[in-house]
mmCIF file of C-alpha atoms in Angstrom:
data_model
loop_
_atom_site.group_PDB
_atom_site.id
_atom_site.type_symbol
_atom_site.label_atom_id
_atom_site.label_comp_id
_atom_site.label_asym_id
_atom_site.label_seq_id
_atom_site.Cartn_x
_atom_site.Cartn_y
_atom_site.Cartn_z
ATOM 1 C CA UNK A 4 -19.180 137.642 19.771
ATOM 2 C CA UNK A 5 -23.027 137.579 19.081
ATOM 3 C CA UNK A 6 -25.231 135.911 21.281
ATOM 4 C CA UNK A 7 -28.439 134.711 19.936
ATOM 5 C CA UNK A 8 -31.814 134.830 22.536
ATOM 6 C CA UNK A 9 -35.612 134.267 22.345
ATOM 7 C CA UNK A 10 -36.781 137.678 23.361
ATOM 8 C CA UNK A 11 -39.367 137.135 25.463
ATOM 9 C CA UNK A 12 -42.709 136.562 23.847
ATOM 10 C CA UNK A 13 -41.552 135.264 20.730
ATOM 11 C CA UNK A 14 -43.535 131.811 19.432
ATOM 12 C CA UNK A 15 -40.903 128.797 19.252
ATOM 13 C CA UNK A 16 -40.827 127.548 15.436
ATOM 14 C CA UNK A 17 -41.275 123.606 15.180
ATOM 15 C CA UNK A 18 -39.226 122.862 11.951
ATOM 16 C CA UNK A 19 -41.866 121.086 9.822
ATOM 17 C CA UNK A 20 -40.569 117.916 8.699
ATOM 18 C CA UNK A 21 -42.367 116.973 4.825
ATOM 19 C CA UNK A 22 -44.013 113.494 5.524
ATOM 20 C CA UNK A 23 -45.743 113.325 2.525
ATOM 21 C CA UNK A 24 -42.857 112.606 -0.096
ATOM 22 C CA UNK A 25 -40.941 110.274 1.819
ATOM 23 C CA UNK A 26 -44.649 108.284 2.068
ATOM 24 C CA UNK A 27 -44.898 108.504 -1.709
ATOM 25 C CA UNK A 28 -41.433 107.102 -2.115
ATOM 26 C CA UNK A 29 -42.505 104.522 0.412
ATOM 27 C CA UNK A 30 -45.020 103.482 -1.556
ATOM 28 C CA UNK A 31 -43.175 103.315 -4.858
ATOM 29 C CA UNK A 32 -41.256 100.753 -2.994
ATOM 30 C CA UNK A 33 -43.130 99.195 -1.422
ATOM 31 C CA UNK A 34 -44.928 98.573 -4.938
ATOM 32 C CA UNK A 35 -41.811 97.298 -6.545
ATOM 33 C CA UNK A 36 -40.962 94.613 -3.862
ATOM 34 C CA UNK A 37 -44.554 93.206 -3.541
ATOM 35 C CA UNK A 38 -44.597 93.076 -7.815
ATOM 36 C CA UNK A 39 -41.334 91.171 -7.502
ATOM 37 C CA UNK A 40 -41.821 88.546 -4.539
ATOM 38 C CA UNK A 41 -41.218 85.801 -5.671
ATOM 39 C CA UNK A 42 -40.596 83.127 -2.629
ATOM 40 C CA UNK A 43 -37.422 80.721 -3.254
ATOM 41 C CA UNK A 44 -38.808 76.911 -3.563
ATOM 42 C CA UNK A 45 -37.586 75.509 -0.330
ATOM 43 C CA UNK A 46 -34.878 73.214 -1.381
ATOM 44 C CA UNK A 47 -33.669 70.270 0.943
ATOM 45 C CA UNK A 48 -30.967 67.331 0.567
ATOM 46 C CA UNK A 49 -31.106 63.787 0.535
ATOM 47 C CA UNK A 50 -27.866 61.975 2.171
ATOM 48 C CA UNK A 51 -26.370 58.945 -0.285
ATOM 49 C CA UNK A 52 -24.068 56.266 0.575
ATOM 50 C CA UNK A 53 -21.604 56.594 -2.426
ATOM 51 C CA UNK A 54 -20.375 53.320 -4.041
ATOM 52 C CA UNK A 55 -16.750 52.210 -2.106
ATOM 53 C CA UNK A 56 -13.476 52.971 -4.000
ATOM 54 C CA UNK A 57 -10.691 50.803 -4.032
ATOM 55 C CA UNK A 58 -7.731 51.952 -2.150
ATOM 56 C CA UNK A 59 -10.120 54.725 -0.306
ATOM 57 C CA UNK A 60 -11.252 55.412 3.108
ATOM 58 C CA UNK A 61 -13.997 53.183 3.928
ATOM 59 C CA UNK A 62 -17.501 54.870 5.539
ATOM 60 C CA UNK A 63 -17.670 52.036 7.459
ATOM 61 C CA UNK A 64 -15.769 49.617 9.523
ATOM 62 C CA UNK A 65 -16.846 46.184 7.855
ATOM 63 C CA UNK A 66 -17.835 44.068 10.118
ATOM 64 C CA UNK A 67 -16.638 40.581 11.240
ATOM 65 C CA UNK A 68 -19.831 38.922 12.822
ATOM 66 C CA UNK A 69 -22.456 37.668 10.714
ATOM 67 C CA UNK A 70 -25.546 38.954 12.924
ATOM 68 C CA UNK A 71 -23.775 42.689 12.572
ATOM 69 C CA UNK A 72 -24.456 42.447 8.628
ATOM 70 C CA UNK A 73 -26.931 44.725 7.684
ATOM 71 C CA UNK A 74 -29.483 42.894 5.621
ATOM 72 C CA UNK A 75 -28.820 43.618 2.217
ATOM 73 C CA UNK A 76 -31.419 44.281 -0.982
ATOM 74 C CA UNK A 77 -30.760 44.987 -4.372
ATOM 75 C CA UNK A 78 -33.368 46.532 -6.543
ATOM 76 C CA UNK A 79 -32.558 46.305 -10.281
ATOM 77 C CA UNK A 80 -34.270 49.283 -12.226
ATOM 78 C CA UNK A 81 -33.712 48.865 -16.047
ATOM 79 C CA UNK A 82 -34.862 52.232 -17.927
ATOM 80 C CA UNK A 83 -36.610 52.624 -21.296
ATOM 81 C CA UNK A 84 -34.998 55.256 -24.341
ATOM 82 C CA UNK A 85 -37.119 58.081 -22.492
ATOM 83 C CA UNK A 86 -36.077 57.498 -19.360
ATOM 84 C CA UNK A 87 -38.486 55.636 -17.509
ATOM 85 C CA UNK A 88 -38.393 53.334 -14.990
ATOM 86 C CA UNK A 89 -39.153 49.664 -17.898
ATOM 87 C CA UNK A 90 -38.628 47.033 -15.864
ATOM 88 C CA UNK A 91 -38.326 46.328 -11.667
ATOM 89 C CA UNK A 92 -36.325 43.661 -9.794
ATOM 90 C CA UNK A 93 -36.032 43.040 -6.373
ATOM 91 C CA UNK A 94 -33.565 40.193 -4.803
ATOM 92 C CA UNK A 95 -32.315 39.720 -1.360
ATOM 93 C CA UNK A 96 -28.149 40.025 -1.629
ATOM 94 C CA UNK A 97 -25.776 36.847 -0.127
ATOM 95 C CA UNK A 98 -28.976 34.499 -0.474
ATOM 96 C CA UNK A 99 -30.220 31.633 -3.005
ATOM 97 C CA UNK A 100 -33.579 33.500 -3.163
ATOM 98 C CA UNK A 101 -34.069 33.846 -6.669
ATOM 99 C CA UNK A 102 -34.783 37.456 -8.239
ATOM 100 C CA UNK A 103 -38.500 38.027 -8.526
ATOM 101 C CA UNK A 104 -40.363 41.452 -10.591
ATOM 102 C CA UNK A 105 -42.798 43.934 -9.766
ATOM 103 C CA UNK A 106 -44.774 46.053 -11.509
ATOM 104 C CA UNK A 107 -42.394 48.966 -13.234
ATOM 105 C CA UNK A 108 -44.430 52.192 -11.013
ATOM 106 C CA UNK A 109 -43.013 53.943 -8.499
ATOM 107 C CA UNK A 110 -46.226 53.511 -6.660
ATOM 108 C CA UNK A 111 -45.389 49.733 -6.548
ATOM 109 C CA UNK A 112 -41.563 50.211 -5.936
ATOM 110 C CA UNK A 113 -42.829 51.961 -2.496
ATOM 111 C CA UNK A 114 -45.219 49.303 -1.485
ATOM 112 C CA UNK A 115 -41.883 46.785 -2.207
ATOM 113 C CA UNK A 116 -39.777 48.954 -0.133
ATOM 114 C CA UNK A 117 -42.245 49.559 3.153
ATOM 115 C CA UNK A 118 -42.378 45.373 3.270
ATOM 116 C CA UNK A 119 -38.938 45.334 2.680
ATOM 117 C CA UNK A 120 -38.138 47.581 5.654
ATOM 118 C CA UNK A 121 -40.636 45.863 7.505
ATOM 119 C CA UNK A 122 -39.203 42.791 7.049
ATOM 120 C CA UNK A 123 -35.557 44.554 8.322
ATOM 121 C CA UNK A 124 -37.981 45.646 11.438
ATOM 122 C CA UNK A 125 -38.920 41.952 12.584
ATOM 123 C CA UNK A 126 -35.602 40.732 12.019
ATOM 124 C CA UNK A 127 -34.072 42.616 14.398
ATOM 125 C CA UNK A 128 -30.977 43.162 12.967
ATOM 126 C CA UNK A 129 -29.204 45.728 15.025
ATOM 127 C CA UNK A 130 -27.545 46.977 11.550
ATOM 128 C CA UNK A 131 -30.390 47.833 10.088
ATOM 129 C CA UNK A 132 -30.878 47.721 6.072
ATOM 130 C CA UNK A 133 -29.022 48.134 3.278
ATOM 131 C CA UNK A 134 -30.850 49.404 -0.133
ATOM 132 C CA UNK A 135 -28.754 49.668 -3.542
ATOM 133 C CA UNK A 136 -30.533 50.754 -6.379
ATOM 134 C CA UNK A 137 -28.600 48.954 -9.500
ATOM 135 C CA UNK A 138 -30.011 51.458 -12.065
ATOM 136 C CA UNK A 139 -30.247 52.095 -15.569
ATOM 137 C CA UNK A 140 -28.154 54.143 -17.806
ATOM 138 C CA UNK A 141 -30.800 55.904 -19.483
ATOM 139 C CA UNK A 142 -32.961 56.774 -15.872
ATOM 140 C CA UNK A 143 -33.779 60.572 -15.451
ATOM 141 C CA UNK A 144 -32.831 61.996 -12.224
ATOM 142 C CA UNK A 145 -36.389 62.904 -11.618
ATOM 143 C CA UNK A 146 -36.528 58.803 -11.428
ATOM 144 C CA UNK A 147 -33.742 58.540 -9.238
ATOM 145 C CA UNK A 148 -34.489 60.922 -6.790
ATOM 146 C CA UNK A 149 -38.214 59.170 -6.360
ATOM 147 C CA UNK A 150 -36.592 56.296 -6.029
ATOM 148 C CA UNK A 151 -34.159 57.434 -3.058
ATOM 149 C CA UNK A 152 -36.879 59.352 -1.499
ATOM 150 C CA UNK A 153 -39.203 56.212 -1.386
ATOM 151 C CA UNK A 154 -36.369 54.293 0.535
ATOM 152 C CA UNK A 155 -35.605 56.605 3.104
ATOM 153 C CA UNK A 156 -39.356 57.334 3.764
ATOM 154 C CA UNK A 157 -39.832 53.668 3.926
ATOM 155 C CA UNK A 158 -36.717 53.406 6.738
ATOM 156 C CA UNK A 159 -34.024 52.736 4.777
ATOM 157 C CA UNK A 160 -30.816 54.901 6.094
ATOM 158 C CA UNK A 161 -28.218 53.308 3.526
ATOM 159 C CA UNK A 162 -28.716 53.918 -0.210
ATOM 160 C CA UNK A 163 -26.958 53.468 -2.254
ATOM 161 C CA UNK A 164 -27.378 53.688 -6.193
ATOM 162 C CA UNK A 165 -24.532 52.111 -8.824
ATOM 163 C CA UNK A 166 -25.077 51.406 -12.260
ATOM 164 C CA UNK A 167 -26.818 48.038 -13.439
ATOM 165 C CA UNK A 168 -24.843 45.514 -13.871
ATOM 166 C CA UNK A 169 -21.526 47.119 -12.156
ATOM 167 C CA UNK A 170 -20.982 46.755 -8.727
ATOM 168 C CA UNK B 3 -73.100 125.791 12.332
ATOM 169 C CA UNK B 4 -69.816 127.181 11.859
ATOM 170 C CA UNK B 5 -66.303 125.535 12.690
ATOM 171 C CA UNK B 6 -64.571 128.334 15.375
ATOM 172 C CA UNK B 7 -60.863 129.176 14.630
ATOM 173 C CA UNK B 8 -58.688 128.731 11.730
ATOM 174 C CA UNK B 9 -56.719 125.451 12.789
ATOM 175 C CA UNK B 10 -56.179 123.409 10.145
ATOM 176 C CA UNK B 11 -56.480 119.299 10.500
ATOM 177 C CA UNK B 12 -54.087 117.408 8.710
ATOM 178 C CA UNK B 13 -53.623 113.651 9.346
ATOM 179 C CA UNK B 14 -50.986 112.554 11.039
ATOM 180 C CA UNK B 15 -48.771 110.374 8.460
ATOM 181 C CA UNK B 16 -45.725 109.677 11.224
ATOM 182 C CA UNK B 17 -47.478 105.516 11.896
ATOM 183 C CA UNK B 18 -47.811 105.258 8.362
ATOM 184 C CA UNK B 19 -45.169 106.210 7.082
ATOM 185 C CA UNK B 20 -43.274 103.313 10.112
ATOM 186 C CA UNK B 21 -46.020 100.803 8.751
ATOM 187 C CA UNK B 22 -45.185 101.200 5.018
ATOM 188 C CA UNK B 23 -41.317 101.199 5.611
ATOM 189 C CA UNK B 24 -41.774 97.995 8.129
ATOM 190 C CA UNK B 25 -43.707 96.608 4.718
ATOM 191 C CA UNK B 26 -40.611 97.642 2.626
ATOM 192 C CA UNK B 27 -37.832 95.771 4.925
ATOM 193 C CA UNK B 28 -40.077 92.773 4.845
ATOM 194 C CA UNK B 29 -40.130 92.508 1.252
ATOM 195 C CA UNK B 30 -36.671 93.352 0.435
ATOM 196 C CA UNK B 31 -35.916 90.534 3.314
ATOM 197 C CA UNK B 32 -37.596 88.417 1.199
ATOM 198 C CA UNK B 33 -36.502 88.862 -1.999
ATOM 199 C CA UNK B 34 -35.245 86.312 -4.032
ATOM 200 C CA UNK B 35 -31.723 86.909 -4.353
ATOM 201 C CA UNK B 36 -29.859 84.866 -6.867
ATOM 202 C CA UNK B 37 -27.496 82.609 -4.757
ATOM 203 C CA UNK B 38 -23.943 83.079 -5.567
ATOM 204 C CA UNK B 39 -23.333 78.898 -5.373
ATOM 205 C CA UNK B 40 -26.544 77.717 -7.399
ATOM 206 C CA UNK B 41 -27.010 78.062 -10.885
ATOM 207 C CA UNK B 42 -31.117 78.781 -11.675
ATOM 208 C CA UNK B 43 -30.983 77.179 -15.050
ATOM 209 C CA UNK B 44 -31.223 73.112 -12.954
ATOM 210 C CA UNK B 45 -34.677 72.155 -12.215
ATOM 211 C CA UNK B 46 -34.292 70.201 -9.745
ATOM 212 C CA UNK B 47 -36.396 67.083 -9.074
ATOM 213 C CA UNK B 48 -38.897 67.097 -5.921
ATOM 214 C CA UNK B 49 -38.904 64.486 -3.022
ATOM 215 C CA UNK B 50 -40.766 64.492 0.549
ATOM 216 C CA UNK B 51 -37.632 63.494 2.181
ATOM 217 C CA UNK B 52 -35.930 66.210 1.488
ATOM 218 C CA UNK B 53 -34.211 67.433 4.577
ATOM 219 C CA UNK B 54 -32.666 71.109 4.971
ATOM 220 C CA UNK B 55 -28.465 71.797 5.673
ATOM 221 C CA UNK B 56 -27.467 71.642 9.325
ATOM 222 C CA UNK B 57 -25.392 73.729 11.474
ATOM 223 C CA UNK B 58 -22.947 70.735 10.645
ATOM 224 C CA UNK B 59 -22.703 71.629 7.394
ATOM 225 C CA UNK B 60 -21.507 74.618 7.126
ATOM 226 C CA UNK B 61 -18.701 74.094 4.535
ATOM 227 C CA UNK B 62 -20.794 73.063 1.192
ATOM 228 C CA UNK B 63 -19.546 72.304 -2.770
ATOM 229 C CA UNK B 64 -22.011 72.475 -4.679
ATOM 230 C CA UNK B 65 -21.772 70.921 -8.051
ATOM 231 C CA UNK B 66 -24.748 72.287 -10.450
ATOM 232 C CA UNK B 67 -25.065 69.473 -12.853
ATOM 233 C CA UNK B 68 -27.458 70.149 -15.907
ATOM 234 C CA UNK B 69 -29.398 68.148 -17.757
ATOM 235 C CA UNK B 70 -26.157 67.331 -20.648
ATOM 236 C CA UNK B 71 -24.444 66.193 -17.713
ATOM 237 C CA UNK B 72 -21.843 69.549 -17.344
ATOM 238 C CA UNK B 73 -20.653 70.894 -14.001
ATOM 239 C CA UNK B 74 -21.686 74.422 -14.460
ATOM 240 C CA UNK B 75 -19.013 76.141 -12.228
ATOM 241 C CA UNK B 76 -20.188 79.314 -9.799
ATOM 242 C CA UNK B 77 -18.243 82.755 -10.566
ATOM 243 C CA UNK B 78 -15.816 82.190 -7.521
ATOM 244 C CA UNK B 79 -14.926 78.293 -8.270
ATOM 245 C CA UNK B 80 -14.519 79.631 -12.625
ATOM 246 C CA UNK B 81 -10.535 79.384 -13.317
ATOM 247 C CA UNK B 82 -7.993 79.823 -16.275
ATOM 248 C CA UNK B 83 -6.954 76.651 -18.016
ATOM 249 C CA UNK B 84 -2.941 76.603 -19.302
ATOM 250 C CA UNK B 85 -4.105 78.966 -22.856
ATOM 251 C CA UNK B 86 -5.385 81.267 -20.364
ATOM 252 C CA UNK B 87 -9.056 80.802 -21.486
ATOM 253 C CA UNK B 88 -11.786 80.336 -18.347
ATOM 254 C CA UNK B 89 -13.279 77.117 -17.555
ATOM 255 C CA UNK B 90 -16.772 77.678 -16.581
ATOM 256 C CA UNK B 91 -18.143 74.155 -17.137
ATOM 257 C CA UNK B 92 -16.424 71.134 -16.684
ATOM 258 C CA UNK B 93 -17.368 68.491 -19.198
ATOM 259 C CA UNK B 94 -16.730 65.109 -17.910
ATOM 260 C CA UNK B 95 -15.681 63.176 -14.995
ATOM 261 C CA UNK B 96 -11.843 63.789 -15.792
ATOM 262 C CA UNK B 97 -12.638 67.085 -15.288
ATOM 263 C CA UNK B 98 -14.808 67.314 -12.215
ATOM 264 C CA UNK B 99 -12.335 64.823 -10.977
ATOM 265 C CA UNK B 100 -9.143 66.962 -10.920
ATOM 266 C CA UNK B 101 -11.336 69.851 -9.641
ATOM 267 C CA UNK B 102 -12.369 67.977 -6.910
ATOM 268 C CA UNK B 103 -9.052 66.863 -5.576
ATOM 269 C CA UNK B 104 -8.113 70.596 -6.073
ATOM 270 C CA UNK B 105 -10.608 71.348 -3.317
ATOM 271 C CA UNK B 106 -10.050 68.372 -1.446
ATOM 272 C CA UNK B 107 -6.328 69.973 -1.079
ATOM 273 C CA UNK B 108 -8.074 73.532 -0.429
ATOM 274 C CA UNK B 109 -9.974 71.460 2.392
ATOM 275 C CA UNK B 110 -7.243 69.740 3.891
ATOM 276 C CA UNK B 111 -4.748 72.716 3.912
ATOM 277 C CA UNK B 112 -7.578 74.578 5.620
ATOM 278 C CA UNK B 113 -7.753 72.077 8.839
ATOM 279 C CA UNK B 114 -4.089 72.174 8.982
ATOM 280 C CA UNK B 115 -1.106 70.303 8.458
ATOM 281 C CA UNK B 116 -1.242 68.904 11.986
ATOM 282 C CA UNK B 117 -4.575 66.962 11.233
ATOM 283 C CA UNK B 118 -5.346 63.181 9.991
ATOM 284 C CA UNK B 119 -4.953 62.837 6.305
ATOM 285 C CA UNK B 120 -7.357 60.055 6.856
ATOM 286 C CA UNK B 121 -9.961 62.054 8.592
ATOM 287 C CA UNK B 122 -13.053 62.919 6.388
ATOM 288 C CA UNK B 123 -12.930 66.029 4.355
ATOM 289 C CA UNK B 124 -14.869 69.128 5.890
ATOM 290 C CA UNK B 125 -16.655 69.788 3.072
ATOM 291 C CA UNK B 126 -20.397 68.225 1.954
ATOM 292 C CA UNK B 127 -21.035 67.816 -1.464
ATOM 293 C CA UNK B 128 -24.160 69.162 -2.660
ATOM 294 C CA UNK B 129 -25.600 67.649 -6.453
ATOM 295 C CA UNK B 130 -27.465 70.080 -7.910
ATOM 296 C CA UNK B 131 -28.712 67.600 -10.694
ATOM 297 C CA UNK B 132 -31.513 68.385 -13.267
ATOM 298 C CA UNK B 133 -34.291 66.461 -13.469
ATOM 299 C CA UNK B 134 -33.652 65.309 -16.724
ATOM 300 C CA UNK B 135 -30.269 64.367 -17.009
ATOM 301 C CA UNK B 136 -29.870 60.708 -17.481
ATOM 302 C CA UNK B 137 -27.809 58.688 -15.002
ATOM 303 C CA UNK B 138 -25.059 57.521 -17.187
ATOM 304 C CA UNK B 139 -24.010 61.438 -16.810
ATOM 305 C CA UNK B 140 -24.663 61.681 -12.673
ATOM 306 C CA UNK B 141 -23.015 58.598 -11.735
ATOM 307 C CA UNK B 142 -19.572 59.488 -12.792
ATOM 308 C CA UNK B 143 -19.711 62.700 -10.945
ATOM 309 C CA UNK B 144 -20.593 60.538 -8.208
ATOM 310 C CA UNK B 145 -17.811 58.382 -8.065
ATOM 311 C CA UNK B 146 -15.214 61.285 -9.196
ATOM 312 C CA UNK B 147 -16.572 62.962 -5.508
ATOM 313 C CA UNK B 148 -15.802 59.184 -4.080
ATOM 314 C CA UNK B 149 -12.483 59.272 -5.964
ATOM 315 C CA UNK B 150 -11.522 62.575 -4.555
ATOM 316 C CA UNK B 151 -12.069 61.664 -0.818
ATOM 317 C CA UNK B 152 -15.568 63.170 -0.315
ATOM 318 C CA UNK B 153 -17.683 60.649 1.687
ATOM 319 C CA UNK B 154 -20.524 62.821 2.387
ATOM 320 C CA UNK B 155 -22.262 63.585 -0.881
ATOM 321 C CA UNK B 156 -26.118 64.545 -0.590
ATOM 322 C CA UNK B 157 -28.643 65.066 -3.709
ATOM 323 C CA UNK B 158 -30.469 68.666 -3.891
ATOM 324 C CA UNK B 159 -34.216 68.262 -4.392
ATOM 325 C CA UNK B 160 -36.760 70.664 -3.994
ATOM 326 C CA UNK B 161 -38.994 69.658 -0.697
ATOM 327 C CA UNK B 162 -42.375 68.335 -1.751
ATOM 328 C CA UNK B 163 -45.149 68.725 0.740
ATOM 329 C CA UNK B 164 -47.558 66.380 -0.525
ATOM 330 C CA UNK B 165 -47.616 63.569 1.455
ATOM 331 C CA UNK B 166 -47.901 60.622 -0.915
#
């Protein structure tokens, strides 16, 4: 049995730890990750109200009483070959008012949209407003999406798009 | 003048060394992993509305559409058709149907026997659409989701911060 002891006088030994590679390694990292970064595009979702399907469960409980109806628009977007918004409608649903145009821009589909929710705003409807989009085959999403995203800015909280001239 | 002893100076490289390896954990945070669910070949449209997942959302099928109008399946959701060949894109609404009401059984076997069939399903379903597909191709894969018993169906866009 051996027994180890610091005779007396001896200088204690601090075990030298080598900083200096583990910094260069560091650094080689370090290098990599900041040639790399590359931030994600923050990506976010937009709700839709998906066209009803016979025989389905229903989102909502239709209602009975007339003042409960939401007030209802329907905004016909026809599309050109290349997939641009051609041609703009706008009619009030369950009403004689006749269908009426505006200018085919997206900038002009939002102006549309902010009266039409403001009109929904005065008339106090405690169902709020209804938006489908009746759009074309040939519309990009790119379309669609700006067209969605103008609604809901503009208050809408029920959007829903369908195919023109299917319901 | 003359420096007395022999002690040498050396720096010391302990903070650093803690500064470069705090650096090192904050970029490798950061990285840009490729999510398992989302396929980097949609470019996705932008929109200011845009709103991020909630806590309420926690169970998410995502449906990567590209711009031909295929459902580009992830790795986990790929599966072996009757000639024992892989599916990894599913062509048309037929298709994206029947997977759909595969997962709406996954979904409802999940909850438990015990609960509603009529309830809503758990899951959201997240379209992953590319910019430039047409709509003729999006709006089937709309209505299979409706078909299949999904209610909640959201569109992916990339969040714009420009206001107007």
């Amino acid at each position: 049995m051996s027994r180890r002891e610091h005779k007396p006088g001896t200088d204690f030994v601090e075990p030298d730890l080598p900083i200096t590679p583990m910094l260069d390694m560091s650094f080689q990292l370090l290098a990599f990750f900041i040639l790399t970064f590359n931030p994600a595009p923050t990506e976010g979702q937009i709700a839709l109200a998906l066209p009803q399907d016979k025989g389905g469960p229903s989102n909502q409980i239709p209602s009975v009483v007339e003042a409960d109806k939401p007030m209802h628009f329907i905004i016909r977007v026809s599309a050109a070959d290349n997939g641009t918004i051609e041609k703009l409608t706008v009619q009030e649903a369950d009403t004689v008012t006749p269908a009426r145009d505006i200018p085919a821009s997206v900038a002009e589909f939002r102006d549309e949209v902010k009266r039409l929710a403001a009109q929904v705003a005065q008339a106090k409807k405690p169902a709020g407003g209804k938006l489908t989009l009746e759009i074309g085959d040939k519309l990009l999403q790119e379309y669609v999406v700006q067209l969605v995203d103008q609604g809901i800015r503009a208050g809408f909280n029920d959007i829903s798009p369908v195919p023109l001239n299917k319901k | 003048m003359s420096h007395g002893g022999s002690d040498k100076c050396e720096p010391n490289l302990v903070p650093l060394l803690d500064l470069v390896l705090q650096l090192v954990m904050f970029f490798m945070l950061c990285a840009n992993f490729v999510l398992e669910q989302t396929s980097v070949a949609i470019v996705l449209p932008k929109a200011i509305a845009a709103k991020a997942l909630t806590q309420a959302e926690s169970y998410t099928i995502f449906l990567n559409v590209d711009e031909k109008g295929r459902v580009l399946l992830a790795a986990a959701d790929q599966y072996k058709d009757s000639e024992g060949r892989v599916t990894e894109s599913l062509d048309n609404a037929a298709q994206v149907l029947t997977f759909l009401r595969r997962r709406a059984q996954e979904d409802r076997n999940a909850v438990g026997a015990a609960a509603n069939a009529d309830a809503p399903l758990r899951s959201v379903i997240i379209l992953r659409v590319h910019k430039l597909c047409p709509f003729e191709k999006t709006y089937p894969i709309m209505f299979a989701c409706r078909q299949a018993g999904y209610t909640r169906v959201q569109l992916r866009a990339l969040f714009d911060g420009s206001t107007d």
